[in-house]
PDB file of C-alpha atoms in Angstrom:
ATOM      1  CA  MET X   1      -5.996  60.874  57.338  1.00  0.00           C
ATOM      2  CA  PRO X   2      -4.252  64.044  56.169  1.00  0.00           C
ATOM      3  CA  THR X   3      -6.375  66.818  54.703  1.00  0.00           C
ATOM      4  CA  LEU X   4      -5.597  69.371  52.011  1.00  0.00           C
ATOM      5  CA  GLU X   5      -4.841  71.824  54.812  1.00  0.00           C
ATOM      6  CA  ASP X   6      -2.303  69.358  56.247  1.00  0.00           C
ATOM      7  CA  LEU X   7      -0.612  69.129  52.862  1.00  0.00           C
ATOM      8  CA  ARG X   8      -0.458  72.905  52.553  1.00  0.00           C
ATOM      9  CA  ALA X   9       0.980  73.199  56.056  1.00  0.00           C
ATOM     10  CA  ALA X  10       3.556  70.558  55.156  1.00  0.00           C
ATOM     11  CA  ALA X  11       4.513  72.486  52.012  1.00  0.00           C
ATOM     12  CA  GLU X  12       5.151  75.602  54.078  1.00  0.00           C
ATOM     13  CA  ARG X  13       7.051  73.644  56.733  1.00  0.00           C
ATOM     14  CA  VAL X  14       9.441  71.853  54.374  1.00  0.00           C
ATOM     15  CA  ALA X  15       9.948  74.676  51.848  1.00  0.00           C
ATOM     16  CA  PRO X  16      13.229  75.915  53.384  1.00  0.00           C
ATOM     17  CA  TYR X  17      14.698  72.399  53.232  1.00  0.00           C
ATOM     18  CA  VAL X  18      13.662  70.922  49.864  1.00  0.00           C
ATOM     19  CA  HIS X  19      13.657  71.845  46.185  1.00  0.00           C
ATOM     20  CA  ARG X  20      10.583  72.718  44.185  1.00  0.00           C
ATOM     21  CA  THR X  21      11.325  70.307  41.360  1.00  0.00           C
ATOM     22  CA  PRO X  22      10.582  71.029  37.698  1.00  0.00           C
ATOM     23  CA  VAL X  23       7.874  69.554  35.490  1.00  0.00           C
ATOM     24  CA  THR X  24       8.875  68.758  31.931  1.00  0.00           C
ATOM     25  CA  THR X  25       6.683  68.047  28.914  1.00  0.00           C
ATOM     26  CA  ALA X  26       7.805  64.808  27.265  1.00  0.00           C
ATOM     27  CA  THR X  27       6.307  65.072  23.785  1.00  0.00           C
ATOM     28  CA  SER X  28       8.375  62.376  22.081  1.00  0.00           C
ATOM     29  CA  LEU X  29       7.989  59.911  24.939  1.00  0.00           C
ATOM     30  CA  GLY X  30       4.283  60.665  25.146  1.00  0.00           C
ATOM     31  CA  ARG X  31       3.842  59.869  21.473  1.00  0.00           C
ATOM     32  CA  LEU X  32       5.571  56.507  21.957  1.00  0.00           C
ATOM     33  CA  VAL X  33       3.233  55.516  24.786  1.00  0.00           C
ATOM     34  CA  GLY X  34       0.069  56.847  23.149  1.00  0.00           C
ATOM     35  CA  VAL X  35      -0.408  60.046  25.157  1.00  0.00           C
ATOM     36  CA  ASP X  36      -1.123  63.429  23.573  1.00  0.00           C
ATOM     37  CA  ALA X  37       0.472  65.380  26.432  1.00  0.00           C
ATOM     38  CA  LEU X  38       2.819  63.740  28.944  1.00  0.00           C
ATOM     39  CA  HIS X  39       4.031  65.744  31.948  1.00  0.00           C
ATOM     40  CA  VAL X  40       6.906  64.444  34.097  1.00  0.00           C
ATOM     41  CA  LYS X  41       7.481  65.760  37.626  1.00  0.00           C
ATOM     42  CA  ALA X  42      11.256  65.369  38.046  1.00  0.00           C
ATOM     43  CA  GLU X  43      11.703  64.411  41.703  1.00  0.00           C
ATOM     44  CA  LEU X  44      15.005  62.745  40.877  1.00  0.00           C
ATOM     45  CA  PHE X  45      16.393  66.309  41.141  1.00  0.00           C
ATOM     46  CA  GLN X  46      15.200  66.526  44.742  1.00  0.00           C
ATOM     47  CA  LYS X  47      17.688  66.683  47.619  1.00  0.00           C
ATOM     48  CA  THR X  48      18.994  63.158  48.339  1.00  0.00           C
ATOM     49  CA  GLY X  49      17.761  62.191  44.871  1.00  0.00           C
ATOM     50  CA  SER X  50      14.148  61.309  45.648  1.00  0.00           C
ATOM     51  CA  PHE X  51      10.815  62.631  46.905  1.00  0.00           C
ATOM     52  CA  LYS X  52      11.223  60.814  50.221  1.00  0.00           C
ATOM     53  CA  VAL X  53      13.027  63.694  51.906  1.00  0.00           C
ATOM     54  CA  ARG X  54       9.768  65.698  51.858  1.00  0.00           C
ATOM     55  CA  GLY X  55       7.965  63.312  54.206  1.00  0.00           C
ATOM     56  CA  CYS X  56      11.059  62.979  56.355  1.00  0.00           C
ATOM     57  CA  PHE X  57      11.357  66.704  56.922  1.00  0.00           C
ATOM     58  CA  ASN X  58       7.635  67.197  57.525  1.00  0.00           C
ATOM     59  CA  THR X  59       7.697  64.501  60.197  1.00  0.00           C
ATOM     60  CA  VAL X  60      10.985  65.461  61.845  1.00  0.00           C
ATOM     61  CA  LEU X  61       9.996  69.124  62.017  1.00  0.00           C
ATOM     62  CA  SER X  62       6.671  68.114  63.600  1.00  0.00           C
ATOM     63  CA  LEU X  63       8.285  66.147  66.438  1.00  0.00           C
ATOM     64  CA  THR X  64       8.764  67.508  69.942  1.00  0.00           C
ATOM     65  CA  ASP X  65      12.240  68.522  71.072  1.00  0.00           C
ATOM     66  CA  ASP X  66      12.410  65.417  73.270  1.00  0.00           C
ATOM     67  CA  GLU X  67      11.412  63.129  70.397  1.00  0.00           C
ATOM     68  CA  ARG X  68      14.131  64.581  68.187  1.00  0.00           C
ATOM     69  CA  ALA X  69      16.711  64.472  70.971  1.00  0.00           C
ATOM     70  CA  ALA X  70      16.075  60.748  71.453  1.00  0.00           C
ATOM     71  CA  GLY X  71      17.366  60.159  67.933  1.00  0.00           C
ATOM     72  CA  LEU X  72      15.438  58.777  64.985  1.00  0.00           C
ATOM     73  CA  VAL X  73      15.012  55.308  63.540  1.00  0.00           C
ATOM     74  CA  THR X  74      13.367  53.796  60.483  1.00  0.00           C
ATOM     75  CA  MET X  75      13.410  50.866  58.056  1.00  0.00           C
ATOM     76  CA  SER X  76      14.016  51.362  54.360  1.00  0.00           C
ATOM     77  CA  ALA X  77      15.563  49.865  51.252  1.00  0.00           C
ATOM     78  CA  GLY X  78      17.270  53.158  50.518  1.00  0.00           C
ATOM     79  CA  ASN X  79      15.523  56.390  49.554  1.00  0.00           C
ATOM     80  CA  HIS X  80      13.621  56.981  52.793  1.00  0.00           C
ATOM     81  CA  ALA X  81      16.769  55.933  54.645  1.00  0.00           C
ATOM     82  CA  ALA X  82      18.831  58.601  52.905  1.00  0.00           C
ATOM     83  CA  GLY X  83      16.084  61.189  53.345  1.00  0.00           C
ATOM     84  CA  LEU X  84      15.870  60.575  57.076  1.00  0.00           C
ATOM     85  CA  ALA X  85      19.645  60.608  57.553  1.00  0.00           C
ATOM     86  CA  TYR X  86      19.794  63.924  55.700  1.00  0.00           C
ATOM     87  CA  ALA X  87      16.888  65.435  57.654  1.00  0.00           C
ATOM     88  CA  ALA X  88      18.249  64.225  60.987  1.00  0.00           C
ATOM     89  CA  ARG X  89      21.597  65.899  60.401  1.00  0.00           C
ATOM     90  CA  ALA X  90      19.886  69.106  59.235  1.00  0.00           C
ATOM     91  CA  VAL X  91      17.988  69.444  62.520  1.00  0.00           C
ATOM     92  CA  GLY X  92      20.866  68.370  64.749  1.00  0.00           C
ATOM     93  CA  THR X  93      19.974  64.795  65.656  1.00  0.00           C
ATOM     94  CA  THR X  94      20.957  61.299  64.485  1.00  0.00           C
ATOM     95  CA  ALA X  95      19.304  58.484  62.574  1.00  0.00           C
ATOM     96  CA  VAL X  96      19.625  54.698  62.622  1.00  0.00           C
ATOM     97  CA  VAL X  97      18.276  52.916  59.554  1.00  0.00           C
ATOM     98  CA  VAL X  98      17.361  49.240  59.315  1.00  0.00           C
ATOM     99  CA  MET X  99      18.049  48.103  55.744  1.00  0.00           C
ATOM    100  CA  PRO X 100      17.678  44.738  54.006  1.00  0.00           C
ATOM    101  CA  ALA X 101      20.868  42.720  53.709  1.00  0.00           C
ATOM    102  CA  HIS X 102      20.588  42.865  49.917  1.00  0.00           C
ATOM    103  CA  ALA X 103      20.146  46.662  49.801  1.00  0.00           C
ATOM    104  CA  ASN X 104      21.735  48.453  46.867  1.00  0.00           C
ATOM    105  CA  PRO X 105      25.332  49.277  47.879  1.00  0.00           C
ATOM    106  CA  GLY X 106      25.043  52.766  46.447  1.00  0.00           C
ATOM    107  CA  LYS X 107      21.999  53.497  48.603  1.00  0.00           C
ATOM    108  CA  VAL X 108      23.741  52.110  51.700  1.00  0.00           C
ATOM    109  CA  ALA X 109      26.733  54.343  50.999  1.00  0.00           C
ATOM    110  CA  ALA X 110      24.465  57.372  50.581  1.00  0.00           C
ATOM    111  CA  VAL X 111      22.849  56.819  53.990  1.00  0.00           C
ATOM    112  CA  ARG X 112      26.269  56.697  55.619  1.00  0.00           C
ATOM    113  CA  GLU X 113      27.462  59.769  53.731  1.00  0.00           C
ATOM    114  CA  TYR X 114      24.468  61.705  55.081  1.00  0.00           C
ATOM    115  CA  GLY X 115      25.455  60.663  58.605  1.00  0.00           C
ATOM    116  CA  GLY X 116      23.064  57.777  59.162  1.00  0.00           C
ATOM    117  CA  GLU X 117      23.960  54.528  60.937  1.00  0.00           C
ATOM    118  CA  VAL X 118      22.987  51.397  59.002  1.00  0.00           C
ATOM    119  CA  VAL X 119      21.794  48.207  60.700  1.00  0.00           C
ATOM    120  CA  PHE X 120      21.176  45.295  58.339  1.00  0.00           C
ATOM    121  CA  ALA X 121      18.079  43.232  59.059  1.00  0.00           C
ATOM    122  CA  LYS X 122      18.652  39.703  60.275  1.00  0.00           C
ATOM    123  CA  GLU X 123      15.657  38.497  58.272  1.00  0.00           C
ATOM    124  CA  HIS X 124      12.559  40.688  58.472  1.00  0.00           C
ATOM    125  CA  LEU X 125      12.915  44.485  58.507  1.00  0.00           C
ATOM    126  CA  LYS X 126      10.095  45.043  60.989  1.00  0.00           C
ATOM    127  CA  GLU X 127      11.471  42.570  63.530  1.00  0.00           C
ATOM    128  CA  THR X 128      14.924  44.143  63.463  1.00  0.00           C
ATOM    129  CA  LEU X 129      13.375  47.610  63.648  1.00  0.00           C
ATOM    130  CA  ASP X 130      11.402  46.627  66.746  1.00  0.00           C
ATOM    131  CA  GLU X 131      14.592  45.312  68.352  1.00  0.00           C
ATOM    132  CA  VAL X 132      16.492  48.538  67.662  1.00  0.00           C
ATOM    133  CA  MET X 133      13.629  50.646  69.022  1.00  0.00           C
ATOM    134  CA  ALA X 134      13.420  48.569  72.185  1.00  0.00           C
ATOM    135  CA  GLU X 135      17.172  48.778  72.752  1.00  0.00           C
ATOM    136  CA  THR X 136      17.660  52.461  71.975  1.00  0.00           C
ATOM    137  CA  GLY X 137      14.366  54.263  72.647  1.00  0.00           C
ATOM    138  CA  ARG X 138      14.695  56.141  69.368  1.00  0.00           C
ATOM    139  CA  THR X 139      11.726  57.867  67.738  1.00  0.00           C
ATOM    140  CA  LEU X 140      10.237  56.066  64.751  1.00  0.00           C
ATOM    141  CA  VAL X 141       9.815  57.916  61.463  1.00  0.00           C
ATOM    142  CA  HIS X 142       7.858  55.425  59.386  1.00  0.00           C
ATOM    143  CA  PRO X 143       8.731  55.210  55.682  1.00  0.00           C
ATOM    144  CA  PHE X 144       5.098  55.567  54.585  1.00  0.00           C
ATOM    145  CA  ASP X 145       2.417  54.755  57.160  1.00  0.00           C
ATOM    146  CA  ASP X 146       2.274  58.048  59.047  1.00  0.00           C
ATOM    147  CA  PRO X 147      -0.064  60.979  58.271  1.00  0.00           C
ATOM    148  CA  ARG X 148       2.886  63.388  58.520  1.00  0.00           C
ATOM    149  CA  VAL X 149       4.902  61.377  55.997  1.00  0.00           C
ATOM    150  CA  ILE X 150       1.877  61.168  53.698  1.00  0.00           C
ATOM    151  CA  ALA X 151       1.310  64.927  53.928  1.00  0.00           C
ATOM    152  CA  GLY X 152       4.961  65.617  53.154  1.00  0.00           C
ATOM    153  CA  ALA X 153       4.902  63.310  50.144  1.00  0.00           C
ATOM    154  CA  GLY X 154       1.665  64.950  49.048  1.00  0.00           C
ATOM    155  CA  THR X 155       3.499  68.227  48.484  1.00  0.00           C
ATOM    156  CA  VAL X 156       4.716  66.644  45.232  1.00  0.00           C
ATOM    157  CA  GLY X 157       1.101  66.533  44.098  1.00  0.00           C
ATOM    158  CA  LEU X 158       0.417  70.083  45.231  1.00  0.00           C
ATOM    159  CA  GLU X 159       3.309  71.412  43.156  1.00  0.00           C
ATOM    160  CA  LEU X 160       2.299  69.372  40.134  1.00  0.00           C
ATOM    161  CA  LEU X 161      -1.285  70.619  40.262  1.00  0.00           C
ATOM    162  CA  GLU X 162      -0.056  74.205  40.572  1.00  0.00           C
ATOM    163  CA  ASP X 163       2.432  73.893  37.709  1.00  0.00           C
ATOM    164  CA  VAL X 164       0.308  72.012  35.155  1.00  0.00           C
ATOM    165  CA  ALA X 165      -3.011  73.669  34.442  1.00  0.00           C
ATOM    166  CA  ASP X 166      -4.775  70.663  32.974  1.00  0.00           C
ATOM    167  CA  PHE X 167      -4.261  66.911  32.892  1.00  0.00           C
ATOM    168  CA  ASP X 168      -6.859  64.173  33.021  1.00  0.00           C
ATOM    169  CA  THR X 169      -4.847  61.323  34.571  1.00  0.00           C
ATOM    170  CA  LEU X 170      -2.321  61.224  37.408  1.00  0.00           C
ATOM    171  CA  VAL X 171      -0.139  58.109  37.576  1.00  0.00           C
ATOM    172  CA  VAL X 172       1.768  57.471  40.818  1.00  0.00           C
ATOM    173  CA  GLN X 173       4.031  54.598  41.847  1.00  0.00           C
ATOM    174  CA  VAL X 174       3.124  52.490  44.878  1.00  0.00           C
ATOM    175  CA  GLY X 175       5.505  51.002  47.409  1.00  0.00           C
ATOM    176  CA  GLY X 176       3.942  51.376  50.837  1.00  0.00           C
ATOM    177  CA  GLY X 177       1.555  53.964  49.429  1.00  0.00           C
ATOM    178  CA  GLY X 178       2.622  57.240  51.035  1.00  0.00           C
ATOM    179  CA  LEU X 179       3.234  59.150  47.801  1.00  0.00           C
ATOM    180  CA  LEU X 180       0.109  57.801  46.118  1.00  0.00           C
ATOM    181  CA  SER X 181      -1.999  58.661  49.175  1.00  0.00           C
ATOM    182  CA  GLY X 182      -0.711  62.220  49.491  1.00  0.00           C
ATOM    183  CA  CYS X 183      -0.948  62.998  45.776  1.00  0.00           C
ATOM    184  CA  ALA X 184      -4.437  61.504  45.544  1.00  0.00           C
ATOM    185  CA  ILE X 185      -5.630  63.626  48.466  1.00  0.00           C
ATOM    186  CA  ALA X 186      -4.295  66.725  46.705  1.00  0.00           C
ATOM    187  CA  ALA X 187      -5.753  65.799  43.322  1.00  0.00           C
ATOM    188  CA  LYS X 188      -9.236  64.928  44.508  1.00  0.00           C
ATOM    189  CA  ALA X 189      -9.434  68.074  46.652  1.00  0.00           C
ATOM    190  CA  LEU X 190      -8.204  70.493  43.996  1.00  0.00           C
ATOM    191  CA  ARG X 191      -9.193  68.803  40.726  1.00  0.00           C
ATOM    192  CA  PRO X 192     -11.772  66.067  41.414  1.00  0.00           C
ATOM    193  CA  SER X 193     -12.167  65.125  37.752  1.00  0.00           C
ATOM    194  CA  VAL X 194      -8.594  63.830  37.565  1.00  0.00           C
ATOM    195  CA  THR X 195      -8.324  60.044  37.426  1.00  0.00           C
ATOM    196  CA  VAL X 196      -5.708  58.846  39.943  1.00  0.00           C
ATOM    197  CA  VAL X 197      -4.022  55.530  39.197  1.00  0.00           C
ATOM    198  CA  GLY X 198      -1.460  53.729  41.334  1.00  0.00           C
ATOM    199  CA  VAL X 199       1.188  51.510  39.746  1.00  0.00           C
ATOM    200  CA  GLU X 200       3.128  48.726  41.446  1.00  0.00           C
ATOM    201  CA  PRO X 201       5.393  45.917  40.219  1.00  0.00           C
ATOM    202  CA  GLU X 202       3.829  42.496  39.766  1.00  0.00           C
ATOM    203  CA  GLY X 203       6.291  41.061  42.274  1.00  0.00           C
ATOM    204  CA  ALA X 204       5.725  43.797  44.855  1.00  0.00           C
ATOM    205  CA  ASP X 205       1.965  44.261  44.856  1.00  0.00           C
ATOM    206  CA  ALA X 206       1.303  44.811  48.548  1.00  0.00           C
ATOM    207  CA  MET X 207      -1.344  47.478  47.895  1.00  0.00           C
ATOM    208  CA  THR X 208      -3.277  45.309  45.429  1.00  0.00           C
ATOM    209  CA  ARG X 209      -3.262  42.463  47.938  1.00  0.00           C
ATOM    210  CA  ALA X 210      -4.435  44.788  50.702  1.00  0.00           C
ATOM    211  CA  LEU X 211      -7.246  46.172  48.549  1.00  0.00           C
ATOM    212  CA  ASP X 212      -8.375  42.664  47.624  1.00  0.00           C
ATOM    213  CA  ALA X 213      -8.278  41.489  51.247  1.00  0.00           C
ATOM    214  CA  GLY X 214      -9.617  44.682  52.802  1.00  0.00           C
ATOM    215  CA  ASP X 215      -6.704  44.711  55.215  1.00  0.00           C
ATOM    216  CA  VAL X 216      -2.909  44.836  55.353  1.00  0.00           C
ATOM    217  CA  VAL X 217      -1.330  41.663  53.909  1.00  0.00           C
ATOM    218  CA  PRO X 218       2.381  41.054  54.628  1.00  0.00           C
ATOM    219  CA  MET X 219       4.408  39.704  51.714  1.00  0.00           C
ATOM    220  CA  VAL X 220       7.957  39.071  50.576  1.00  0.00           C
ATOM    221  CA  PRO X 221       8.373  41.438  47.610  1.00  0.00           C
ATOM    222  CA  SER X 222      10.695  40.881  44.680  1.00  0.00           C
ATOM    223  CA  SER X 223      11.227  43.398  41.893  1.00  0.00           C
ATOM    224  CA  VAL X 224      13.906  45.241  39.986  1.00  0.00           C
ATOM    225  CA  ALA X 225      12.254  48.350  41.437  1.00  0.00           C
ATOM    226  CA  ASP X 226      13.717  48.050  44.936  1.00  0.00           C
ATOM    227  CA  GLY X 227      12.205  51.406  45.912  1.00  0.00           C
ATOM    228  CA  LEU X 228       8.730  49.876  45.543  1.00  0.00           C
ATOM    229  CA  CYS X 229       9.429  46.671  47.481  1.00  0.00           C
ATOM    230  CA  ALA X 230       7.473  47.465  50.644  1.00  0.00           C
ATOM    231  CA  PRO X 231       6.669  44.289  52.609  1.00  0.00           C
ATOM    232  CA  PHE X 232       3.140  45.544  53.308  1.00  0.00           C
ATOM    233  CA  ALA X 233       0.829  48.446  52.582  1.00  0.00           C
ATOM    234  CA  GLY X 234       0.132  50.763  55.492  1.00  0.00           C
ATOM    235  CA  VAL X 235      -3.069  51.060  57.490  1.00  0.00           C
ATOM    236  CA  HIS X 236      -3.237  54.801  56.793  1.00  0.00           C
ATOM    237  CA  THR X 237      -2.223  54.432  53.157  1.00  0.00           C
ATOM    238  CA  LEU X 238      -4.723  51.651  52.504  1.00  0.00           C
ATOM    239  CA  ALA X 239      -7.494  53.861  53.865  1.00  0.00           C
ATOM    240  CA  ALA X 240      -6.392  56.784  51.695  1.00  0.00           C
ATOM    241  CA  VAL X 241      -6.099  54.672  48.561  1.00  0.00           C
ATOM    242  CA  ARG X 242      -9.556  53.196  49.103  1.00  0.00           C
ATOM    243  CA  SER X 243     -10.978  56.693  49.508  1.00  0.00           C
ATOM    244  CA  TYR X 244      -9.157  58.705  46.844  1.00  0.00           C
ATOM    245  CA  VAL X 245      -7.542  56.432  44.234  1.00  0.00           C
ATOM    246  CA  ASP X 246      -9.530  55.265  41.238  1.00  0.00           C
ATOM    247  CA  ARG X 247      -7.575  52.053  40.666  1.00  0.00           C
ATOM    248  CA  VAL X 248      -4.214  50.348  41.135  1.00  0.00           C
ATOM    249  CA  VAL X 249      -2.536  48.431  38.305  1.00  0.00           C
ATOM    250  CA  ARG X 250       0.480  46.155  38.148  1.00  0.00           C
ATOM    251  CA  VAL X 251       3.342  46.081  35.657  1.00  0.00           C
ATOM    252  CA  PRO X 252       6.056  43.480  34.967  1.00  0.00           C
ATOM    253  CA  ASP X 253       9.718  44.199  35.646  1.00  0.00           C
ATOM    254  CA  GLU X 254      10.450  43.937  31.929  1.00  0.00           C
ATOM    255  CA  ALA X 255       8.201  46.924  31.248  1.00  0.00           C
ATOM    256  CA  ILE X 256       9.858  48.925  34.038  1.00  0.00           C
ATOM    257  CA  VAL X 257      13.292  48.381  32.500  1.00  0.00           C
ATOM    258  CA  SER X 258      11.976  49.285  29.041  1.00  0.00           C
ATOM    259  CA  ALA X 259      10.466  52.458  30.478  1.00  0.00           C
ATOM    260  CA  MET X 260      13.806  53.348  32.104  1.00  0.00           C
ATOM    261  CA  ARG X 261      15.485  53.037  28.728  1.00  0.00           C
ATOM    262  CA  LEU X 262      12.861  55.193  27.003  1.00  0.00           C
ATOM    263  CA  MET X 263      13.047  57.862  29.694  1.00  0.00           C
ATOM    264  CA  VAL X 264      16.786  58.308  29.374  1.00  0.00           C
ATOM    265  CA  GLU X 265      16.636  58.191  25.570  1.00  0.00           C
ATOM    266  CA  ARG X 266      13.686  60.541  25.124  1.00  0.00           C
ATOM    267  CA  THR X 267      13.806  62.827  28.165  1.00  0.00           C
ATOM    268  CA  LYS X 268      17.432  62.453  29.335  1.00  0.00           C
ATOM    269  CA  LEU X 269      16.142  61.630  32.836  1.00  0.00           C
ATOM    270  CA  ALA X 270      18.358  58.919  34.330  1.00  0.00           C
ATOM    271  CA  VAL X 271      15.771  57.464  36.682  1.00  0.00           C
ATOM    272  CA  GLU X 272      15.969  54.495  39.015  1.00  0.00           C
ATOM    273  CA  PRO X 273      13.633  51.555  38.289  1.00  0.00           C
ATOM    274  CA  ALA X 274      10.943  52.643  40.755  1.00  0.00           C
ATOM    275  CA  ALA X 275      10.694  56.013  39.031  1.00  0.00           C
ATOM    276  CA  ALA X 276       9.929  54.397  35.671  1.00  0.00           C
ATOM    277  CA  ALA X 277       6.880  52.438  36.832  1.00  0.00           C
ATOM    278  CA  GLY X 278       4.421  55.158  35.826  1.00  0.00           C
ATOM    279  CA  VAL X 279       5.719  55.260  32.255  1.00  0.00           C
ATOM    280  CA  ALA X 280       5.767  51.435  32.262  1.00  0.00           C
ATOM    281  CA  ALA X 281       2.019  51.467  32.945  1.00  0.00           C
ATOM    282  CA  LEU X 282       1.495  53.674  29.887  1.00  0.00           C
ATOM    283  CA  LEU X 283       3.853  51.563  27.797  1.00  0.00           C
ATOM    284  CA  THR X 284       1.913  48.360  28.571  1.00  0.00           C
ATOM    285  CA  GLY X 285      -1.500  49.975  28.097  1.00  0.00           C
ATOM    286  CA  ALA X 286      -2.443  49.366  31.727  1.00  0.00           C
ATOM    287  CA  VAL X 287      -3.110  53.103  31.934  1.00  0.00           C
ATOM    288  CA  THR X 288      -4.396  55.350  29.145  1.00  0.00           C
ATOM    289  CA  GLY X 289      -5.233  59.025  28.928  1.00  0.00           C
ATOM    290  CA  SER X 290      -5.018  62.075  26.723  1.00  0.00           C
ATOM    291  CA  SER X 291      -3.094  64.345  29.083  1.00  0.00           C
ATOM    292  CA  VAL X 292      -1.167  62.407  31.711  1.00  0.00           C
ATOM    293  CA  ALA X 293       1.108  63.403  34.593  1.00  0.00           C
ATOM    294  CA  VAL X 294       3.688  60.983  35.991  1.00  0.00           C
ATOM    295  CA  ILE X 295       6.256  61.387  38.760  1.00  0.00           C
ATOM    296  CA  ALA X 296       9.915  60.508  38.235  1.00  0.00           C
ATOM    297  CA  THR X 297      10.272  59.691  41.908  1.00  0.00           C
ATOM    298  CA  GLY X 298      14.030  59.287  42.166  1.00  0.00           C
ATOM    299  CA  GLY X 299      17.361  58.705  40.478  1.00  0.00           C
ATOM    300  CA  ASN X 300      19.295  56.738  43.064  1.00  0.00           C
ATOM    301  CA  VAL X 301      20.830  53.896  41.111  1.00  0.00           C
ATOM    302  CA  ASP X 302      24.556  53.172  40.943  1.00  0.00           C
ATOM    303  CA  GLY X 303      26.396  53.097  37.623  1.00  0.00           C
ATOM    304  CA  PRO X 304      27.036  49.335  37.397  1.00  0.00           C
ATOM    305  CA  THR X 305      23.382  48.514  38.172  1.00  0.00           C
ATOM    306  CA  TYR X 306      22.159  51.104  35.681  1.00  0.00           C
ATOM    307  CA  ALA X 307      24.429  49.755  32.962  1.00  0.00           C
ATOM    308  CA  ARG X 308      23.415  46.156  33.679  1.00  0.00           C
ATOM    309  CA  LEU X 309      19.700  46.939  33.529  1.00  0.00           C
ATOM    310  CA  LEU X 310      19.919  48.884  30.298  1.00  0.00           C
ATOM    311  CA  ALA X 311      22.455  46.654  28.529  1.00  0.00           C
TER     312      ALA X 311
END
């Protein structure tokens, strides 16, 4: 499991390649969701439009020359895919990304624009990924279940803790759990009194199922928040969440869409559905607090989808 020192090393490693994103105070939005002080870490302004590029760069820069030269491979619905394609090109190698057949067309186009090769899964992402790895010998960069990916994602939490002097609750979205794990490690090491809450869609609750079962539970996720539709929680992320996260809550898709609308109206942040899950948890009352920090994880949603969701 990554340590605070691993997160700090990751921050130094990726600094030349990523943005230090701003934190905004959302007073009007906070009032609407019952929070005295609401802080929003705007990772939608990150390179490739999401936090995922942080874990990609930390992992790719930690590989051996031979591992990078073999080319990279991963599975992803979009944001990790784009992050890896971008990182691969930056360090002079290539990336193949296994994506679901129903992946958002805008996210597929972004991967290709960054130089990545897209392979659509025949049925299950993991099975197609295993086939590509066996055929090509490429080096896997897992979308969430790798200590290097977790440490890279955790740099979001480090920056947030440095930039906001005091908040009592940290709310973090959960897909496979990499971001939640990294941010929780940072929070509990630097500010142990902070309550860390994970949020996942009701139809993509792989982490809740894993916590209930005490082990990884595969599932077929379904949610408007495609960025949170991991088919399972990771072994490493499950361990981190059990150790450092106070609780995980679930929110309905309807609340996620409502939160998207409020975020663009009140903060002018045009987030993708996954990035609105934290505010959705406040909106539904699943999470409460006086001073709360949330992470706007990404903004990768195409115009037609955005218009349809908010119509």
